[in-house]
């Protein structure tokens, strides 16, 4: 579909929207176009900056009495397990008491709660995931105008540590370390948005020409299929359409991005990344790399997994890891909790603080990259010891371009956690009045966080 429009300078924009590709011609002010045709100017000329969305995941929850603030509102307290976020507290809102409603279903630990949070529908079977995860819904709406529709990262070194699904058979695999992520983002396909000269790569032109032939065959095949087969085929061709968009973007000069600075080659992290300190190091490098990928407009949607759902973290020299300790470690009656579990819960929050700091450190426009981002952090369970799905811990960071308040503690009082997902979608511009399936369906966003 050909779309016409003008900027405030009166320059003509033309975009091919179906595959997310755009063709732009502005001498001073280039623009991104999302799937709804909204123009986002880059940092030159005081135009609007793109708003990004991402998720951050950690496994095995927390200890409620040591994580949940007692005070609500803007002046919330920091219990011991939240103490690591002290330096970024002004950027972070804490949401407690929001439940995954089982509606008669069983709780399969590490799966049911996680899918309930991310899809608005709990399940006890990976293949029975009934709806796309929230990041996929948002990427479908805003991800089409950037080189990567979304980026998935796992700090544990395993590409299958991903909780981004279109359905139970369509997982978006993750990039597992900083070195691979650097090559993916800043490798030979990267076009520096601030480079003075730009010349389309003839090799890209050839690849696009070849792919155009495949596109014509694809359309002919789709026209002969019924609805069910067409839906199945569409899953495969999603990657083809994304490649079409990437090739189109590589044939045009990218819009300028003043915050974009191509980083030096990422160092490799040696050692066993199940060691929590090694994991934090790998995660910190990946967070810094991701922040620059966002600043360079390589994507608007991301997912970062610090650990697996059944957390694989351990201390150096120890054979018993975090997850096993949640089940087997006795509560120390002198302090009232499991001390080793507490140790890991604090390390998780240290990593979360590192992630928020990485985005807040990059100046963008009149604020920071974090100001133009909304990050949704959550775990798969609430109380680590019994793997409950009531009151799963949730945090939000960033202002989403001024649409969201930060630095609040909001108590859900047992209401469905799908209220969070509905709010996030509405903040990111998706026209949706309700979200969730069966007992988790809700029409009530969390108005307290809306600016």
Coordinates of C-alpha atoms in Angstrom, one line a residue:
X1 CA 0.0 0.0 0.0
X2 CA 1.4 3.4 -1.0
X3 CA 1.1 6.0 1.7
X4 CA 1.6 9.8 1.2
X5 CA 2.1 12.4 3.9
X6 CA 4.1 15.5 4.7
X7 CA 6.2 16.5 7.7
X8 CA 6.1 20.0 9.2
X9 CA 8.8 20.9 6.7
X10 CA 6.6 19.9 3.8
X11 CA 8.7 17.0 2.5
X12 CA 7.0 14.1 0.9
X13 CA 7.1 10.7 2.5
X14 CA 6.4 7.4 0.7
X15 CA 6.3 4.0 2.4
X16 CA 5.5 0.5 1.4
X17 CA 3.8 -0.7 4.5
X18 CA 2.9 -4.3 4.0
X19 CA 6.4 -5.7 4.8
X20 CA 7.5 -3.0 7.1
X21 CA 9.7 -1.4 4.5
X22 CA 9.8 2.3 4.0
X23 CA 11.2 4.6 1.3
X24 CA 12.1 8.1 2.6
X25 CA 13.7 11.1 1.1
X26 CA 14.4 14.0 3.5
X27 CA 17.6 16.0 3.2
X28 CA 17.6 17.0 6.9
X29 CA 15.0 15.1 8.7
X30 CA 14.4 11.4 8.0
X31 CA 11.6 9.5 9.6
X32 CA 10.6 6.0 10.7
X33 CA 7.1 4.7 9.8
X34 CA 5.3 2.1 11.9
X35 CA 2.7 -0.3 10.7
X36 CA 0.0 2.3 11.3
X37 CA 1.7 4.9 9.2
X38 CA 2.7 7.1 12.2
X39 CA 5.8 9.2 11.4
X40 CA 8.5 9.2 14.1
X41 CA 11.2 11.8 13.5
X42 CA 14.7 11.1 14.7
X43 CA 16.5 13.4 17.0
X44 CA 17.4 16.2 14.5
X45 CA 15.1 19.2 14.4
X46 CA 13.4 18.4 17.7
X47 CA 11.0 15.8 16.3
X48 CA 9.4 12.9 18.1
X49 CA 11.6 10.0 19.2
X50 CA 10.4 6.4 18.8
X51 CA 9.0 4.7 21.9
X52 CA 10.3 1.3 22.6
X53 CA 8.9 -1.6 24.6
X54 CA 10.6 -4.6 26.2
X55 CA 10.3 -7.3 28.7
X56 CA 12.9 -8.4 31.4
X57 CA 12.5 -11.8 33.0
X58 CA 14.0 -13.6 36.0
X59 CA 13.1 -17.0 37.3
X60 CA 11.9 -18.3 40.7
X61 CA 10.3 -15.2 42.1
X62 CA 11.1 -13.8 45.5
X63 CA 10.3 -14.0 49.2
X64 CA 7.2 -11.8 49.7
X65 CA 8.1 -10.4 53.2
X66 CA 11.5 -9.4 51.9
X67 CA 10.5 -8.1 48.5
X68 CA 7.1 -6.5 48.7
X69 CA 7.0 -2.8 49.8
X70 CA 4.8 -2.0 52.8
X71 CA 3.9 1.5 51.6
X72 CA 2.0 2.3 48.4
X73 CA 2.3 5.3 46.2
X74 CA 5.3 7.4 45.3
X75 CA 7.2 7.1 48.6
X76 CA 7.4 3.3 48.7
X77 CA 9.9 1.6 50.9
X78 CA 12.6 -0.8 49.7
X79 CA 12.7 -4.2 51.6
X80 CA 16.0 -6.1 51.6
X81 CA 15.4 -7.9 48.3
X82 CA 14.5 -4.6 46.6
X83 CA 17.4 -2.6 48.1
X84 CA 19.6 -3.1 45.0
X85 CA 17.2 -0.8 42.9
X86 CA 17.8 2.2 45.3
X87 CA 19.8 4.2 42.7
X88 CA 17.1 3.6 40.0
X89 CA 14.0 3.7 42.2
X90 CA 12.8 6.9 40.6
X91 CA 12.6 5.1 37.3
X92 CA 10.9 1.9 38.6
X93 CA 7.3 1.2 39.6
X94 CA 6.6 -2.0 41.7
X95 CA 3.3 -3.8 41.2
X96 CA 2.3 -6.4 43.8
X97 CA -0.8 -8.4 44.5
X98 CA -1.8 -9.1 40.9
X99 CA -2.7 -12.8 40.4
X100 CA -2.7 -15.3 37.6
X101 CA -6.2 -16.7 37.9
X102 CA -6.1 -20.5 37.3
X103 CA -9.9 -20.8 36.7
X104 CA -9.9 -24.5 37.6
X105 CA -6.6 -25.3 35.8
X106 CA -3.6 -26.8 37.5
X107 CA -0.5 -24.9 38.3
X108 CA 2.4 -26.4 36.4
X109 CA 5.3 -24.6 38.1
X110 CA 7.4 -22.2 35.9
X111 CA 5.0 -22.5 33.0
X112 CA 1.5 -21.6 34.1
X113 CA 2.3 -18.4 35.9
X114 CA 4.7 -17.2 33.1
X115 CA 2.2 -17.8 30.3
X116 CA -0.6 -16.3 32.4
X117 CA 1.4 -13.1 32.8
X118 CA 2.5 -12.9 29.1
X119 CA -0.6 -14.1 27.3
X120 CA -3.5 -13.4 29.7
X121 CA -4.3 -17.1 29.7
X122 CA -2.5 -19.7 32.0
X123 CA -1.7 -23.1 30.6
X124 CA -0.1 -26.3 31.8
X125 CA 1.2 -27.4 28.3
X126 CA 3.7 -25.5 26.1
X127 CA 1.9 -26.6 23.0
X128 CA -1.4 -25.3 24.4
X129 CA -0.5 -21.7 24.6
X130 CA -3.7 -20.0 23.5
X131 CA -2.5 -16.5 22.5
X132 CA 0.6 -14.6 21.5
X133 CA 2.8 -13.2 24.2
X134 CA 2.3 -9.5 24.8
X135 CA 5.7 -8.6 23.2
X136 CA 4.5 -10.2 19.9
X137 CA 1.3 -8.2 19.9
X138 CA 3.2 -5.0 20.5
X139 CA 5.9 -5.9 17.9
X140 CA 3.2 -6.5 15.3
X141 CA 1.9 -3.0 16.0
X142 CA 5.2 -1.0 16.2
X143 CA 8.1 -3.2 15.1
X144 CA 7.7 -3.1 11.3
X145 CA 9.7 0.1 10.6
X146 CA 12.9 -1.0 12.2
X147 CA 15.6 -3.5 11.0
X148 CA 14.6 -6.1 13.6
X149 CA 10.9 -6.5 14.4
X150 CA 12.0 -7.6 17.9
X151 CA 15.2 -8.8 19.6
X152 CA 15.3 -11.7 22.0
X153 CA 18.3 -12.1 24.3
X154 CA 19.2 -14.8 27.0
X155 CA 22.1 -14.1 29.3
X156 CA 22.4 -17.8 30.1
X157 CA 24.0 -18.8 26.8
X158 CA 21.1 -20.8 25.6
X159 CA 19.2 -19.6 22.5
X160 CA 16.1 -21.6 23.7
X161 CA 15.7 -19.5 26.8
X162 CA 13.0 -17.4 25.3
X163 CA 9.5 -16.7 26.5
X164 CA 8.4 -14.9 23.3
X165 CA 5.8 -17.0 21.5
X166 CA 3.2 -16.4 18.7
X167 CA 1.8 -19.8 19.8
X168 CA 3.1 -23.0 21.4
X169 CA 4.9 -24.0 18.2
X170 CA 6.4 -20.7 17.3
X171 CA 9.0 -19.5 19.8
X172 CA 11.3 -16.6 18.9
X173 CA 14.7 -17.9 19.7
X174 CA 17.2 -15.8 21.6
X175 CA 20.7 -14.5 21.1
X176 CA 22.7 -16.1 23.9
X177 CA 25.7 -13.9 24.6
X178 CA 27.2 -10.5 24.0
X179 CA 29.6 -11.5 21.2
X180 CA 26.9 -13.0 19.1
X181 CA 24.6 -10.1 19.8
X182 CA 27.3 -7.6 18.7
X183 CA 27.8 -9.4 15.4
X184 CA 24.0 -9.5 14.9
X185 CA 23.5 -5.8 15.4
X186 CA 26.7 -4.2 14.4
X187 CA 28.0 -6.7 11.8
X188 CA 28.2 -6.2 8.0
X189 CA 24.5 -5.5 7.6
X190 CA 24.6 -2.5 10.0
X191 CA 24.1 1.0 8.5
X192 CA 25.4 3.7 10.8
X193 CA 22.6 6.3 11.0
X194 CA 25.1 9.2 11.6
X195 CA 27.5 8.4 8.8
X196 CA 27.8 11.3 6.4
X197 CA 27.8 9.3 3.2
X198 CA 25.5 6.5 2.2
X199 CA 25.8 4.2 -0.8
X200 CA 23.4 1.2 -1.3
X201 CA 25.2 -2.1 -1.4
X202 CA 24.8 -3.7 -4.8
X203 CA 24.8 -7.1 -3.1
X204 CA 21.7 -6.1 -1.2
X205 CA 20.0 -5.0 -4.4
X206 CA 20.6 -8.4 -5.9
X207 CA 19.3 -10.2 -2.8
X208 CA 16.2 -8.0 -2.9
X209 CA 15.6 -8.8 -6.6
X210 CA 15.8 -12.5 -5.9
X211 CA 13.4 -12.3 -3.0
X212 CA 10.9 -10.3 -5.1
X213 CA 10.6 -13.4 -7.3
X214 CA 9.9 -15.5 -4.3
X215 CA 7.3 -13.0 -3.1
X216 CA 5.4 -13.3 -6.4
X217 CA 5.4 -17.1 -6.0
X218 CA 4.3 -16.8 -2.4
X219 CA 1.3 -14.6 -3.3
X220 CA 0.2 -17.0 -6.0
X221 CA 0.4 -20.0 -3.6
X222 CA -1.5 -18.1 -0.9
X223 CA -4.3 -17.3 -3.2
X224 CA -5.0 -21.0 -3.8
X225 CA -5.1 -22.1 -0.2
X226 CA -8.0 -22.3 2.3
X227 CA -8.0 -20.3 5.5
X228 CA -6.4 -23.0 7.7
X229 CA -3.6 -23.8 5.4
X230 CA -3.0 -20.1 4.7
X231 CA -2.6 -19.5 8.4
X232 CA 0.0 -22.3 8.7
X233 CA 1.9 -21.0 5.7
X234 CA 1.8 -17.5 7.1
X235 CA 3.9 -18.5 10.1
X236 CA 6.7 -19.6 7.7
X237 CA 6.4 -16.5 5.5
X238 CA 6.6 -14.1 8.4
X239 CA 10.3 -14.5 8.3
X240 CA 10.3 -13.9 4.5
X241 CA 8.3 -10.7 5.0
X242 CA 10.7 -9.5 7.7
X243 CA 13.6 -10.2 5.3
X244 CA 11.9 -8.1 2.6
X245 CA 11.7 -5.3 5.1
X246 CA 15.3 -5.6 6.1
X247 CA 16.5 -5.5 2.6
X248 CA 14.4 -2.4 1.8
X249 CA 15.8 -0.6 4.8
X250 CA 19.4 -1.5 3.8
X251 CA 18.8 0.3 0.5
X252 CA 18.1 3.6 2.0
X253 CA 20.0 6.0 4.3
X254 CA 18.7 5.4 7.9
X255 CA 17.3 8.3 9.8
X256 CA 19.8 10.2 12.0
X257 CA 20.1 9.2 15.7
X258 CA 22.3 11.4 17.8
X259 CA 22.5 8.9 20.7
X260 CA 23.9 6.2 18.4
X261 CA 27.5 5.4 19.0
X262 CA 28.8 2.1 17.5
X263 CA 30.5 0.3 20.4
X264 CA 33.8 -1.5 20.3
X265 CA 33.7 -5.2 19.7
X266 CA 32.1 -7.0 22.7
X267 CA 34.4 -9.0 24.9
X268 CA 33.7 -12.7 25.4
X269 CA 32.7 -13.8 28.9
X270 CA 34.7 -16.8 30.0
X271 CA 33.6 -19.4 32.6
X272 CA 30.3 -21.1 33.5
X273 CA 27.4 -18.7 33.1
X274 CA 25.3 -20.6 35.6
X275 CA 27.6 -19.0 38.1
X276 CA 25.5 -16.0 39.2
X277 CA 28.4 -13.5 39.1
X278 CA 29.4 -14.7 35.6
X279 CA 25.8 -14.4 34.5
X280 CA 25.6 -10.9 35.8
X281 CA 28.7 -10.0 33.8
X282 CA 27.3 -11.4 30.6
X283 CA 24.0 -9.8 31.2
X284 CA 25.5 -6.4 31.9
X285 CA 27.4 -6.5 28.6
X286 CA 24.3 -7.6 26.7
X287 CA 22.2 -4.8 28.4
X288 CA 24.7 -2.2 27.4
X289 CA 24.8 -3.6 23.8
X290 CA 21.0 -3.7 23.7
X291 CA 20.8 -0.1 24.9
X292 CA 22.9 1.0 22.0
X293 CA 21.0 -1.1 19.5
X294 CA 17.8 0.8 20.7
X295 CA 19.6 4.1 20.4
X296 CA 20.7 3.2 16.9
X297 CA 17.1 2.4 15.9
X298 CA 17.7 -1.2 15.2
X299 CA 14.5 -2.3 16.9
X300 CA 11.7 -1.0 19.0
X301 CA 10.8 -4.3 20.8
X302 CA 13.0 -6.6 22.9
X303 CA 12.9 -9.4 25.4
X304 CA 15.7 -10.1 27.9
X305 CA 15.9 -13.2 30.0
X306 CA 18.3 -13.0 32.9
X307 CA 17.6 -16.6 33.9
X308 CA 15.4 -19.5 33.1
X309 CA 12.0 -20.0 34.6
X310 CA 13.2 -22.8 36.8
X311 CA 16.3 -20.7 37.6
X312 CA 19.6 -22.3 36.7
X313 CA 21.7 -19.9 38.8
X314 CA 24.2 -21.2 41.4
X315 CA 27.0 -19.9 43.5
X316 CA 30.6 -20.6 42.5
X317 CA 31.8 -23.8 43.9
X318 CA 28.3 -25.0 44.8
X319 CA 26.4 -27.8 43.1
X320 CA 23.0 -26.9 44.5
X321 CA 21.5 -24.1 42.5
X322 CA 18.8 -21.5 43.1
X323 CA 15.9 -23.6 42.0
X324 CA 16.8 -26.7 44.0
X325 CA 17.3 -24.5 47.1
X326 CA 13.8 -23.1 46.8
X327 CA 12.5 -26.6 47.4
X328 CA 15.1 -28.1 49.7
X329 CA 16.6 -25.4 51.8
X330 CA 15.2 -25.2 55.3
X331 CA 13.9 -21.9 56.7
X332 CA 16.3 -20.6 59.2
X333 CA 14.1 -20.0 62.2
X334 CA 16.4 -17.4 63.6
X335 CA 15.7 -15.1 60.6
X336 CA 12.5 -16.5 59.3
X337 CA 13.4 -17.3 55.7
X338 CA 15.7 -19.4 53.4
X339 CA 19.1 -17.5 53.4
X340 CA 20.5 -19.0 50.2
X341 CA 17.2 -18.3 48.3
X342 CA 17.4 -14.8 49.7
X343 CA 20.9 -14.4 48.3
X344 CA 19.8 -15.3 44.8
X345 CA 16.7 -13.1 44.9
X346 CA 19.0 -10.2 45.8
X347 CA 21.3 -11.0 42.9
X348 CA 18.3 -11.0 40.5
X349 CA 17.5 -7.4 41.6
X350 CA 21.1 -6.3 41.2
X351 CA 20.9 -7.5 37.6
X352 CA 17.6 -5.7 37.1
X353 CA 19.2 -2.5 38.4
X354 CA 22.1 -2.9 36.0
X355 CA 19.6 -3.2 33.1
X356 CA 17.6 -0.1 34.1
X357 CA 20.9 1.8 34.5
X358 CA 22.1 0.8 31.1
X359 CA 19.1 2.4 29.4
X360 CA 19.1 5.4 31.7
X361 CA 22.8 6.1 31.0
X362 CA 22.1 7.1 27.3
X363 CA 21.1 10.6 26.7
X364 CA 18.4 10.9 24.0
X365 CA 16.8 14.2 23.0
X366 CA 15.9 16.1 26.2
X367 CA 15.9 13.0 28.4
X368 CA 17.3 9.5 28.2
X369 CA 16.7 6.3 26.3
X370 CA 14.9 5.0 29.3
X371 CA 12.5 7.9 29.2
X372 CA 11.4 6.8 25.7
X373 CA 11.1 3.1 26.7
X374 CA 8.7 1.0 28.7
X375 CA 10.2 -2.1 30.3
X376 CA 7.9 -4.8 31.8
X377 CA 9.8 -7.0 34.3
X378 CA 8.3 -10.1 35.9
X379 CA 9.0 -13.6 37.2
X380 CA 7.2 -16.9 36.7
X381 CA 6.1 -17.4 40.3
X382 CA 5.7 -15.3 43.4
X383 CA 6.9 -17.0 46.6
X384 CA 10.0 -19.0 45.6
X385 CA 9.5 -21.8 48.1
X386 CA 6.0 -22.9 47.0
X387 CA 6.0 -21.6 43.4
X388 CA 2.7 -19.8 43.9
X389 CA 1.2 -17.8 41.0
X390 CA -0.7 -15.4 43.2
X391 CA 1.0 -12.0 43.5
X392 CA 3.7 -12.6 40.9
X393 CA 6.2 -9.8 41.2
X394 CA 6.0 -7.2 38.4
X395 CA 8.0 -4.0 37.8
X396 CA 7.8 -1.3 35.2
X397 CA 10.7 1.0 34.2
X398 CA 10.7 4.0 31.9
X399 CA 8.2 6.7 30.9
X400 CA 7.2 5.5 27.4
X401 CA 7.8 8.9 26.0
X402 CA 5.9 10.6 28.8
X403 CA 2.8 8.4 28.8
X404 CA 3.7 6.6 32.1
X405 CA 4.4 7.7 35.7
X406 CA 7.3 6.1 37.4
X407 CA 8.5 5.5 41.0
X408 CA 5.2 4.1 42.3
X409 CA 4.1 1.1 44.3
X410 CA 0.7 -0.2 43.3
X411 CA -1.1 -2.9 45.2
X412 CA -3.4 -5.2 43.1
X413 CA -5.4 -6.7 46.0
X414 CA -5.8 -10.0 44.2
X415 CA -7.1 -8.7 40.9
X416 CA -6.1 -10.4 37.6
X417 CA -2.6 -9.7 36.4
X418 CA -3.9 -9.3 32.9
X419 CA -4.8 -5.7 33.9
X420 CA -1.1 -5.1 33.6
X421 CA -0.9 -6.5 30.0
X422 CA -4.0 -4.5 29.0
X423 CA -2.4 -1.3 30.3
X424 CA 0.9 -1.9 28.5
X425 CA -0.8 -2.5 25.2
X426 CA -2.9 0.7 25.5
X427 CA 0.2 2.7 26.4
X428 CA 2.0 1.4 23.3
X429 CA -0.9 2.6 21.1
X430 CA -2.8 -0.6 20.5
X431 CA -6.5 -0.1 20.2
X432 CA -7.8 -2.8 22.6
X433 CA -10.6 -2.5 25.1
X434 CA -10.1 -5.8 26.9
X435 CA -7.4 -8.5 27.2
X436 CA -7.1 -12.0 28.6
X437 CA -9.1 -15.2 28.2
X438 CA -11.9 -16.6 30.4
X439 CA -11.5 -15.6 34.0
X440 CA -8.4 -13.5 33.3
X441 CA -10.2 -11.2 30.8
X442 CA -10.3 -7.6 32.0
X443 CA -11.4 -4.2 30.7
X444 CA -9.7 -2.3 33.4
X445 CA -6.3 -0.7 32.8
X446 CA -4.2 0.4 35.8
X447 CA -4.9 4.1 35.6
X448 CA -2.6 5.0 38.5
X449 CA 0.5 4.6 36.2
X450 CA -0.9 6.7 33.3
X451 CA 0.6 10.2 33.0

